Coordinates of C-alpha atoms and ligand atoms in Angstrom, one line a residue:
X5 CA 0.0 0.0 0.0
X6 CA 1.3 2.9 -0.9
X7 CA 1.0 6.9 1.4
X8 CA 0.3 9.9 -1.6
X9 CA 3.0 11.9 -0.9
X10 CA 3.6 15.2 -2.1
X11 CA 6.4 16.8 -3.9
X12 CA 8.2 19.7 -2.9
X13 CA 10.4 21.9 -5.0
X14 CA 11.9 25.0 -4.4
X15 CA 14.6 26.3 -7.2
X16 CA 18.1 28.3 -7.8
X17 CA 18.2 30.0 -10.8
X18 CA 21.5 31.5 -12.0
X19 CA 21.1 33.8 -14.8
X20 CA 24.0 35.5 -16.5
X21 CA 23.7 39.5 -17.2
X22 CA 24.3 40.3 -20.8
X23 CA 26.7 43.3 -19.5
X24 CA 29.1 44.7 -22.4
X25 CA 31.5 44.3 -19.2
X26 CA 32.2 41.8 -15.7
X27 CA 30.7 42.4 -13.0
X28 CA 33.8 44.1 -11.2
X29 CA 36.5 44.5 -14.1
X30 CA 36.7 46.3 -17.6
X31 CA 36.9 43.0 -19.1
X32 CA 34.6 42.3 -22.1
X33 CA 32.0 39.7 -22.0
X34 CA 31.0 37.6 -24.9
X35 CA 29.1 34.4 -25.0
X36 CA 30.4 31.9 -27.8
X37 CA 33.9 33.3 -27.4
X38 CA 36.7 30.9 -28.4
X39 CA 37.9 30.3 -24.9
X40 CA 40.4 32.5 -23.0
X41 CA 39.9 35.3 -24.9
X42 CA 37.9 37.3 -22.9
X43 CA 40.2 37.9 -20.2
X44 CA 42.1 39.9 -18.0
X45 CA 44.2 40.0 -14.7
X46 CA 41.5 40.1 -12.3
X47 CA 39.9 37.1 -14.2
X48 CA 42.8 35.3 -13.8
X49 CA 42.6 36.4 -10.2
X50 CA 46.0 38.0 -10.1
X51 CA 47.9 39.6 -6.8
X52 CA 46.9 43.4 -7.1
X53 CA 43.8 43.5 -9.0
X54 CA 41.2 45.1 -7.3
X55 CA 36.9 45.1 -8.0
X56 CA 35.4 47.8 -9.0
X57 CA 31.1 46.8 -9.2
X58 CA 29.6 47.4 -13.0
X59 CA 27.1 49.8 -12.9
X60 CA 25.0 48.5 -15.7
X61 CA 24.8 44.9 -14.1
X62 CA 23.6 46.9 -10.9
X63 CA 21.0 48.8 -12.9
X64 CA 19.5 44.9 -14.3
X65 CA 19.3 43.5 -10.7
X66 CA 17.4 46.2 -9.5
X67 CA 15.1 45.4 -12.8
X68 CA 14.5 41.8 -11.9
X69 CA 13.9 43.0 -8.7
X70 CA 11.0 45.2 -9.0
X71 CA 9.6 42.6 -11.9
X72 CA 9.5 40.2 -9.4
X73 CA 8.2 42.7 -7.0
X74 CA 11.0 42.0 -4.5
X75 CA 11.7 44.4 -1.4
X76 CA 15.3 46.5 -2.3
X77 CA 17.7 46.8 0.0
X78 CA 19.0 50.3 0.9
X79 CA 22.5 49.0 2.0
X80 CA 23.8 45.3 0.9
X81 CA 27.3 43.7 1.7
X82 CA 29.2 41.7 -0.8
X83 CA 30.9 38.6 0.8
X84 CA 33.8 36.3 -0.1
X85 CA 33.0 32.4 -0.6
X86 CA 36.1 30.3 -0.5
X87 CA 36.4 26.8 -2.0
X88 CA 39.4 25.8 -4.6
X89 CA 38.7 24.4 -7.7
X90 CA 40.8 25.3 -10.9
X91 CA 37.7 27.7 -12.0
X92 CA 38.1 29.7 -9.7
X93 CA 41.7 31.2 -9.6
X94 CA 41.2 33.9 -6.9
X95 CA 40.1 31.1 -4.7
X96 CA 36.9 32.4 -3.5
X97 CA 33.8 33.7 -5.4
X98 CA 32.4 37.3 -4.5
X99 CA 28.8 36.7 -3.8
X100 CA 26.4 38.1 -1.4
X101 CA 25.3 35.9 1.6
X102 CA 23.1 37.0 4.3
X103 CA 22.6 40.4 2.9
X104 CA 21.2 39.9 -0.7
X105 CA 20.3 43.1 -2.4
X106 CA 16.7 42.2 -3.2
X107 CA 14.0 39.6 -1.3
X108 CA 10.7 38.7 -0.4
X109 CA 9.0 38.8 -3.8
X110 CA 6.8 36.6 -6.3
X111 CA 6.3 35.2 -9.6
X112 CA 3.1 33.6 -10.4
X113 CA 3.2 30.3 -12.3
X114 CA 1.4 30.9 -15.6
X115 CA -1.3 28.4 -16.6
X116 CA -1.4 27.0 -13.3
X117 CA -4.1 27.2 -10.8
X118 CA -3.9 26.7 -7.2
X119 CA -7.3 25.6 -4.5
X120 CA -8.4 28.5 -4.5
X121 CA -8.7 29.0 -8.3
X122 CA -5.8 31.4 -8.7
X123 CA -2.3 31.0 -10.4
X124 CA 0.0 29.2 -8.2
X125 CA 2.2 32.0 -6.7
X126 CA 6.1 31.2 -6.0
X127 CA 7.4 33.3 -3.0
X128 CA 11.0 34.7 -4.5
X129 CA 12.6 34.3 -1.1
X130 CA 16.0 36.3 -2.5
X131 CA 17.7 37.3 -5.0
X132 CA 21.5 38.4 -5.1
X133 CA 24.3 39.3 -7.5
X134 CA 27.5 37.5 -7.6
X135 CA 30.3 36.4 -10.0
X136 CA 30.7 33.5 -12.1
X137 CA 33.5 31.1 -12.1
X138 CA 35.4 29.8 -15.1
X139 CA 33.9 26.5 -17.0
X140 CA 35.9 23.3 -16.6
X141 CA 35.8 20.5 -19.1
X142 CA 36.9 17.3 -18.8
X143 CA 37.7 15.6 -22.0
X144 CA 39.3 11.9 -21.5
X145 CA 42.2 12.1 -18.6
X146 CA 42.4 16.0 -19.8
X147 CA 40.6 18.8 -17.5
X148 CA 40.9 22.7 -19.7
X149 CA 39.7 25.5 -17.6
X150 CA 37.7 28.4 -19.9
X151 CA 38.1 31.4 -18.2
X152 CA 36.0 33.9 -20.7
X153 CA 33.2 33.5 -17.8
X154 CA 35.0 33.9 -14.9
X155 CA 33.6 36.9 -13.1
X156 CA 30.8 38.0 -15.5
X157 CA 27.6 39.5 -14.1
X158 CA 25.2 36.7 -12.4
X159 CA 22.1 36.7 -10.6
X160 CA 20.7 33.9 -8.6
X161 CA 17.2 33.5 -8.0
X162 CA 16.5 31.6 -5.0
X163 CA 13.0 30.5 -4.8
X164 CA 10.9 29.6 -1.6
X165 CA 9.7 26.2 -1.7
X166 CA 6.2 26.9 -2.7
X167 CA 6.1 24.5 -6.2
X168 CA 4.1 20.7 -5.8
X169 CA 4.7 19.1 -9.6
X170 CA 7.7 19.1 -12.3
X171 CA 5.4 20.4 -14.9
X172 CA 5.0 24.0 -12.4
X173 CA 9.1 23.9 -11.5
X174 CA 9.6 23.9 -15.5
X175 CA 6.5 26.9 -16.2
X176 CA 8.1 29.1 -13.1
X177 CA 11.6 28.7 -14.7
X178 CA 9.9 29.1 -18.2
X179 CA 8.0 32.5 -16.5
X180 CA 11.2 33.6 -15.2
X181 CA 12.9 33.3 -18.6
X182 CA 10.5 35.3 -20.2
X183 CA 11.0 38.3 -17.2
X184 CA 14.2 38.4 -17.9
X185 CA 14.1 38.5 -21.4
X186 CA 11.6 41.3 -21.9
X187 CA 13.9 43.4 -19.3
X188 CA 16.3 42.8 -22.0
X189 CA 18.8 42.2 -19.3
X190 CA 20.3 38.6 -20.8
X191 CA 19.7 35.8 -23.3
X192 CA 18.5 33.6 -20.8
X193 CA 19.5 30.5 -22.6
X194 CA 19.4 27.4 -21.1
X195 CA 21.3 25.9 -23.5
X196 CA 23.9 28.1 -23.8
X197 CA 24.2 28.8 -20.1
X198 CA 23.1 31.9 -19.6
X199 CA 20.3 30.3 -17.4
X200 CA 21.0 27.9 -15.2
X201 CA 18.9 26.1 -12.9
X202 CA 19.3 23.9 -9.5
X203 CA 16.2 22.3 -8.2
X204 CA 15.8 21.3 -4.8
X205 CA 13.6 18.2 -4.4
X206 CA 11.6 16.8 -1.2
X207 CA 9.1 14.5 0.0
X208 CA 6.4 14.5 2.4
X209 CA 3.1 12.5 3.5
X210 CA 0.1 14.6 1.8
X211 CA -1.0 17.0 4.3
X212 CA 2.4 17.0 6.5
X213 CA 3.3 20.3 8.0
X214 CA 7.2 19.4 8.5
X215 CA 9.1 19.3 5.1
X216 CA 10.8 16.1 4.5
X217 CA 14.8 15.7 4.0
X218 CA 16.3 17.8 0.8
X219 CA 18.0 16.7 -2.4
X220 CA 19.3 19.1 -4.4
X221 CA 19.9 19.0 -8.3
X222 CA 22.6 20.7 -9.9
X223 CA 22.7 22.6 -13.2
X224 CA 20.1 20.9 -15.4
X225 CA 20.2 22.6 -18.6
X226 CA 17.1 22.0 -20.6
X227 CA 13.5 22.6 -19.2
X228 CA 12.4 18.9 -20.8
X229 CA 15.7 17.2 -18.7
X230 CA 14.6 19.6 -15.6
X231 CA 10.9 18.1 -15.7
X232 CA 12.7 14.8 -16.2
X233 CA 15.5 15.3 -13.1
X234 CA 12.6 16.0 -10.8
X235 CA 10.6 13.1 -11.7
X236 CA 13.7 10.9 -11.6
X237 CA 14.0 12.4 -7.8
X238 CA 10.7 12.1 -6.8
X239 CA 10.6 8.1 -8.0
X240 CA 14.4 7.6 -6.3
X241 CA 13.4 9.3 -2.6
X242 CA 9.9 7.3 -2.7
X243 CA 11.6 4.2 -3.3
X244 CA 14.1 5.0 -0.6
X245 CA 11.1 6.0 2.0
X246 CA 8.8 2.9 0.5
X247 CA 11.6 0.5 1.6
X248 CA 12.2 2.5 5.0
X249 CA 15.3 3.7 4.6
X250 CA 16.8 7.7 5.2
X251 CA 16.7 10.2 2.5
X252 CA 20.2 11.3 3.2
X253 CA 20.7 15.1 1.9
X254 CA 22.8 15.2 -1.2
X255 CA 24.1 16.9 -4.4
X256 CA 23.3 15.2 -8.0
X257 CA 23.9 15.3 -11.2
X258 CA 20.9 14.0 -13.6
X259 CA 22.5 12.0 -16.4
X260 CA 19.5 12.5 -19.4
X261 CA 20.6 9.6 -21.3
X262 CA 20.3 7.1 -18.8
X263 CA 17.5 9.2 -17.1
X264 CA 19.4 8.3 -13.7
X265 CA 20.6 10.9 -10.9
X266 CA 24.1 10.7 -9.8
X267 CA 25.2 11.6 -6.5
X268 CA 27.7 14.1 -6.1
X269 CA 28.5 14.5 -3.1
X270 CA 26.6 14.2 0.4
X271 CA 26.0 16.4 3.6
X272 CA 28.8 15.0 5.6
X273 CA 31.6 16.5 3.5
X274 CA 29.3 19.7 2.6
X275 CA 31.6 22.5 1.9
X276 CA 32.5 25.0 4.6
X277 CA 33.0 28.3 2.5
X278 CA 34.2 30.5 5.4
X279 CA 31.9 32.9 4.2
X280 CA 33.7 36.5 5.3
X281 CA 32.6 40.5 4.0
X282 CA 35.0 41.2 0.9
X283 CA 37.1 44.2 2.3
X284 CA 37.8 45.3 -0.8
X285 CA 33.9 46.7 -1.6
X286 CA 32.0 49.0 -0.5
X287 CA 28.5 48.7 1.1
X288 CA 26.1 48.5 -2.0
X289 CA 23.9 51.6 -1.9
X290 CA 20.9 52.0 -4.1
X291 CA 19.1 54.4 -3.3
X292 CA 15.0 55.5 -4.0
X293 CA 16.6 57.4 -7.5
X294 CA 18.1 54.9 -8.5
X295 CA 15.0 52.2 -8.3
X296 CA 12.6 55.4 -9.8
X297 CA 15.3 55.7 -12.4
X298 CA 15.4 51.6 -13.2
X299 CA 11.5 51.9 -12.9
X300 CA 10.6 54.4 -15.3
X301 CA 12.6 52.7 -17.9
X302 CA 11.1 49.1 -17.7
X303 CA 8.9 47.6 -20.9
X304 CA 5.4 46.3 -20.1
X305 CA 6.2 42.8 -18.1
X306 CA 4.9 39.7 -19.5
X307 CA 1.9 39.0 -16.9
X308 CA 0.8 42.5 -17.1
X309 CA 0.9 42.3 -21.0
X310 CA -0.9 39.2 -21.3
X311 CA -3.8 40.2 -19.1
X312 CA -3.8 43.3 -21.2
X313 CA -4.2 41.3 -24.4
X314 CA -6.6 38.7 -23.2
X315 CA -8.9 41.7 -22.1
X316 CA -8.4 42.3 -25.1
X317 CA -10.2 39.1 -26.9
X318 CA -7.0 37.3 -27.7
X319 CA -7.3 33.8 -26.8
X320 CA -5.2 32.9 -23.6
X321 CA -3.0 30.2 -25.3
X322 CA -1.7 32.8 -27.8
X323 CA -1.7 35.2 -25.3
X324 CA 0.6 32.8 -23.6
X325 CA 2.6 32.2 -26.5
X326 CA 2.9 35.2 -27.8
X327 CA 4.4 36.9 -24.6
X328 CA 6.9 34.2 -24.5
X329 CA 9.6 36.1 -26.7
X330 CA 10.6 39.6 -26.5
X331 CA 10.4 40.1 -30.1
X332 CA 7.6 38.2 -30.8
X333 CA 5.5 40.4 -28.4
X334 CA 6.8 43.1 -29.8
X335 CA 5.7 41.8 -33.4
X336 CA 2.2 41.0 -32.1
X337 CA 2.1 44.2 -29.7
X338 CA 2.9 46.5 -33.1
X339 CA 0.0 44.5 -35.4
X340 CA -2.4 45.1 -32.9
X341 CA -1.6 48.7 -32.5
X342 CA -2.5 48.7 -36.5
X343 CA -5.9 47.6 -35.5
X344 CA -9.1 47.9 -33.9
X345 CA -9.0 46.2 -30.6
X346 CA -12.7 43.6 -32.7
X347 CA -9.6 42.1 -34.3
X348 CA -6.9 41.5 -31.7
X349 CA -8.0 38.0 -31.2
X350 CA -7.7 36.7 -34.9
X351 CA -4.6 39.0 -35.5
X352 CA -3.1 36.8 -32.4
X353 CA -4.2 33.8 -33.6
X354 CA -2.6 34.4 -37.3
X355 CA 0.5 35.5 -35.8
X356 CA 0.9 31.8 -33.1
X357 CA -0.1 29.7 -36.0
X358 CA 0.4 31.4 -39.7
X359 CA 3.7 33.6 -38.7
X360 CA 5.0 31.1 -36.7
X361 CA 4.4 28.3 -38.7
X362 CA 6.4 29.6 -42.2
X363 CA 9.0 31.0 -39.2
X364 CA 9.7 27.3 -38.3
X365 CA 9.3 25.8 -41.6
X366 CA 11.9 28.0 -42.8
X367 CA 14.0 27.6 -39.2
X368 CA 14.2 31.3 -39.0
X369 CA 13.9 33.8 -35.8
X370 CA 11.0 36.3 -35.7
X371 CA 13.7 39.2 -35.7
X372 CA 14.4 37.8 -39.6
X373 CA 10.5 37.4 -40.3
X374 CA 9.9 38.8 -43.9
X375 CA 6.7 40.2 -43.5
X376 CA 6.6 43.3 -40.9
X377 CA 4.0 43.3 -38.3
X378 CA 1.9 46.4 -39.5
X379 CA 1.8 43.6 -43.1
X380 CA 0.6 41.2 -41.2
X381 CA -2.5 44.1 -39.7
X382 CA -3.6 44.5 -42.9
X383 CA -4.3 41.2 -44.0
X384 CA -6.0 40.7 -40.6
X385 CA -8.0 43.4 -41.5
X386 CA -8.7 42.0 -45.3
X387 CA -9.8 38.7 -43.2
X388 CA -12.5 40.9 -41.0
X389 CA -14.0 42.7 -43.4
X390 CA -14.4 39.5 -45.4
X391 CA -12.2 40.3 -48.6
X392 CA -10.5 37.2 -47.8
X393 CA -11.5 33.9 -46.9
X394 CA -9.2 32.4 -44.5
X395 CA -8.1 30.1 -47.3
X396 CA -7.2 33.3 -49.8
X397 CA -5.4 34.8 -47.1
X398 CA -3.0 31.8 -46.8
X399 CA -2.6 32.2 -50.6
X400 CA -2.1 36.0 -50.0
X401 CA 0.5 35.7 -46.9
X402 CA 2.4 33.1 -49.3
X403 CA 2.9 35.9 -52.2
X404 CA 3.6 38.2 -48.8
X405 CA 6.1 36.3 -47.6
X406 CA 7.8 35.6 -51.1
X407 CA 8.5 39.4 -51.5
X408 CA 5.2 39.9 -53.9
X409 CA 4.6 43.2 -52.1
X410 CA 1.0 44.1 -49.5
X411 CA -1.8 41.9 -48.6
X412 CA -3.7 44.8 -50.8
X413 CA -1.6 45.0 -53.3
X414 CA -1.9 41.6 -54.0
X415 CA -5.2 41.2 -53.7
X416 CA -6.1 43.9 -56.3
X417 CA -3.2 42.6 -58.7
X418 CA -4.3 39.1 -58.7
X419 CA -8.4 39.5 -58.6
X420 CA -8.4 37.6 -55.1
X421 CA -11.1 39.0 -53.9
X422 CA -13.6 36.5 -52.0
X423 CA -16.7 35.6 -53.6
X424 CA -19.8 36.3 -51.2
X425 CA -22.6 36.5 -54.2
X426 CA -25.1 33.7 -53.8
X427 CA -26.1 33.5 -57.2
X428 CA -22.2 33.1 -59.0
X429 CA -22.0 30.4 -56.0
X430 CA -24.7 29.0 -56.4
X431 CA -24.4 28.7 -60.4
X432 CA -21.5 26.4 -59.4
X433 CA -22.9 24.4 -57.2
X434 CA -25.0 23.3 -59.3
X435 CA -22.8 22.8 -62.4
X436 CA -20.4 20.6 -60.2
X437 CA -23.3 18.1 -59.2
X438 CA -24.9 18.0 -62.7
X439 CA -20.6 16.9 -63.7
X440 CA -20.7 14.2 -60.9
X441 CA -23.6 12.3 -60.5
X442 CA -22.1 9.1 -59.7
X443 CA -20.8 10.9 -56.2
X444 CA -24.1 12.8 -55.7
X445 CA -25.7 10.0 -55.7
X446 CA -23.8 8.0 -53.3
X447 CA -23.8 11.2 -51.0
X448 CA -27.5 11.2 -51.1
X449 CA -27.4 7.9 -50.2
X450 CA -25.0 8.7 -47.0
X451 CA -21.9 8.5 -47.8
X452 CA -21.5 12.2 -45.9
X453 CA -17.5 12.0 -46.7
X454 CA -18.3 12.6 -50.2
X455 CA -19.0 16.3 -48.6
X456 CA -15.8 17.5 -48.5
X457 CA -14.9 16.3 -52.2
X458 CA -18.0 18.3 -53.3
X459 CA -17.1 21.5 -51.4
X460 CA -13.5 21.1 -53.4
X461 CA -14.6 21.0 -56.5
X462 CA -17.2 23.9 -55.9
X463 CA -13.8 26.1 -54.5
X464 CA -11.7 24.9 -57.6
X465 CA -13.9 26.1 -60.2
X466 CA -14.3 29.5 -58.4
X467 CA -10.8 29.9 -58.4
X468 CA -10.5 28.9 -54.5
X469 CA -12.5 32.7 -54.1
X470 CA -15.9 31.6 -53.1
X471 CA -17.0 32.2 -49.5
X472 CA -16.3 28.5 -47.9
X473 CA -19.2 29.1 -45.7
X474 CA -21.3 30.1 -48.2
X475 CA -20.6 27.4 -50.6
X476 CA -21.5 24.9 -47.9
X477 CA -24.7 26.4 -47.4
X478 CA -25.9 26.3 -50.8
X479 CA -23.9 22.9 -51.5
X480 CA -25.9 21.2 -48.3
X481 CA -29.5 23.2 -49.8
X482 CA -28.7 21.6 -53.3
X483 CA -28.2 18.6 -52.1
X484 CA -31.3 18.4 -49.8
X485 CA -33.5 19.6 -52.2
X486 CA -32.6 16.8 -54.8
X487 CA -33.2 14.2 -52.2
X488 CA -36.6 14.8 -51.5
Ligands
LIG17 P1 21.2 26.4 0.9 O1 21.8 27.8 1.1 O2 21.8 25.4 1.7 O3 21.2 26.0 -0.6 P2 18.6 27.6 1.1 O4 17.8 27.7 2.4 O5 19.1 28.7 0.5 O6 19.7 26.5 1.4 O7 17.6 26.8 0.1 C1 18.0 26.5 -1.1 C2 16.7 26.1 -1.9 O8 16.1 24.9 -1.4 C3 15.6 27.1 -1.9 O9 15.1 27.3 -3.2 C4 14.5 26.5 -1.1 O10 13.2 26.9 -1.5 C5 14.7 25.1 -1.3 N1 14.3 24.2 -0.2 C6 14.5 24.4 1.1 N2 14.0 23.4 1.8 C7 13.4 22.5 0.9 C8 12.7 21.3 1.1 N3 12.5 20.7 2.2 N4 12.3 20.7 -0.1 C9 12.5 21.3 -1.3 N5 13.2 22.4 -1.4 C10 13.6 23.1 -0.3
LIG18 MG1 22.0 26.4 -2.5

């Protein structure tokens, strides 16, 4: 017999600042760079450099911060974290440890709802700014230290543990991505590195009050592996508890090819990082102008934007998707401003599923899209007023997207105006059943699939212009009437 238990996450997510500089050196910063190249003495942690904090990094945190409508502290203390490993040449990390600059906020987990019928909302116990280390690779017996990241801008995230299910740990990190990506204050890429994520995994009889014992994951770097880690957790520390032994608190590593965790290392030889205040930096400062200043310059955040829009008539999954990518809200948020707020909804929904589509057939980014945004209003608008079928305006967005020129243009160039006279329709209706009345007649006789061959042929010889609805009105009279 088996106790429902209940899963408990809470996360860390790192997320590297797309500064031009480190966080406390001139050095420049560049993702993809051939290693070692973006370097300088106090990245290689040499005697006599000194940090001096990057403004711009501090000027991001404070974004995140009031997007995630943390509390800012007035005065916050850099520390020093000590541990040796070759990625780390000046032998301890500058971090921030009981004094983070931000804390106390929230992110709410979209699509989600809690008991009482409201987005789950994730407590965003802290947040702080630190610097990276270098990345270490092993290859064979070889280990080769890249040093390009060592003491670039980072924040980390640290998340109460408020989430119950893989699927919410994956839509917060997912939510958070987005945040920081409409702040415009890094790539966020998992896959690149720029977001990284640690997700700490317990177990407890439903209804418990006590949390149980902790894992935590390191560094999954995909949200489909992170989903995947968590379940592998939560089946490893129920089989543990099932078979009455301890959930020993550990570090692992998930392995996504084997779908196995690996630990790391346990509690017992936990590192002691003799945290310590770094003498050589000041007391971080930010003061009320500062957080006005940071404040007054911030886009329209996600959640606020998609409530915005779904007030708006668009549908909540493309509101969802649509708000997902900086640029692709921007795309959507500039076609809607072309048009009356009646059309929002089917300008979203040709956007998620016409745009995106020939985007991914052709494996390109919105920012290369061919056809602007304010092109894309005005075939919306073509649709509404019922120039176009839906059908036409695929035809139409095709010639758009091959360089042919406007959704207007086109459709005065080529003649593809919809058909919506009942009388030219109706005409051929009736001369494509008189030319197939071997199908008629086994439609009258039920065979309904014949419809759809029938509603073909009527489109075909109208030039694909007639009104579809229209020509299955008059299709499904014509037929009646013969049947009786
Ligand atoms: P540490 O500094 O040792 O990593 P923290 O208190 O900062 O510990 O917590 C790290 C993360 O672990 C936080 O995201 C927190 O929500 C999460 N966490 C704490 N306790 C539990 C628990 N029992 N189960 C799951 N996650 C937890
Ligand atoms: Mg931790």
């Amino acid at each position: 017999m088996s106790v429902p238990w209940e899963t408990v996450i809470g996360l860390e997510v790192h997320c590297q600042l797309e500064t031009r500089s480190k966080l406390f050196s001139g050095c420049p910063v560049e993702i993809g760079a051939p290693p070692n190249t973006r370097v300088d003495p106090y990245s290689y942690g040499l005697p006599g450099t000194l940090p001096v904090p990057n403004s711009a990094a501090i000027d991001a945190a404070i974004a995140l911060a009031l997007a995630t409508g943390c509390r800012i502290a007035p005065r916050s203390a850099f520390a020093r974290k000590h541990y040796f490993y070759p990625d780390l040449p000046k032998g301890y990390q500058i971090t921030q440890a009981d004094e983070p600059y931000a804390s106390g906020g929230a992110i709410e987990v979209p699509g989600s709802t809690a008991e009482d019928g409201r987005p789950v909302r994730v407590r965003v116990q802290r947040i702080h700014l630190e610097e990276d280390a270098g990345k270490t690779t092993h290859i064979g017996r070889e280990s080769r230290v890249d040093y390009n990241r060592a003491g670039a801008a980072l924040l980390e995230i640290v998340s109460e543990p408020d989430l119950r299910s893989s699927e919410h740990a994956a839509a917060y990190v997912r939510e958070l991505r987005t945040i920081i990506r409409t702040l415009g204050i890094s790539a966020a890429n998992m896959e690149e590195g720029t977001l990284r994520c640690d997700a700490n995994v317990s177990l407890r009889p439903l209804g418990a009050s006590e949390f149980g014992v902790r894992c935590e994951i390191k560094n999954v770097n995909s949200f489909r592996f992170l989903a995947r880690a968590i379940e592998a957790e939560v089946r490893r520390q129920r089989d543990l508890i099932e078979r009455g032994e301890p959930v020993v608190r550990c570090t692992l590593g998930y392995d996504h090819e084997r779908d196995r965790l690996r630990i790391m290392r346990t509690k017992e030889d936990a590192a002691d990082y003799r945290y310590m205040p770094d003498p050589d930096l000041p007391i971080l400062e930010i003061d009320e102008t500062r957080v006005a200043k940071v404040r007054n310059a911030m886009p329209e955040l996600p959640a606020d934007r998609r409530k915005r829009w779904i007030d708006g008539g668009v549908a909540s999954d493309d509101a969802f998707l649509l708000t997902g990518e900086r640029e692709l809200a921007e795309f959507a948020q500039t076609a809607f401003a072309a048009l009356a707020q009646e059309n929002w909804r089917r300008a979203a929904n040709w956007i998620a599923v016409e745009v995106l589509g020939r985007l991914n057939a052709d494996g390109l980014a919105i920012a290369a899209c061919r056809v602007t945004p304010t092109a894309v209003a005005e075939l919306v608008e073509l649709i509404a007023d019922g120039t176009l079928s839906g059908r036409l305006a695929k035809d139409v967005f095709a010639r758009m997207w091959a360089g042919e020129g406007g959704a207007q243009e086109i459709v005065v160039r080529e003649g593809l105006r919809q058909v919506s006279d009942a009388t030219s329709i109706a005409a051929a209706v009736a001369e494509v059943l008189a030319e197939n009345p071997r199908q008629l007649e086994m439609l009258r006789g039920g065979k309904d699939a014949l419809r759809g061959f029938f509603v073909g042929q009527v489109m075909k010889k109208t030039r694909g212009q007639a009104n579809p609805q229209l020509v299955g009105e008059l299709l499904d009279r014509a037929i009646a009437e013969g049947k009786s």
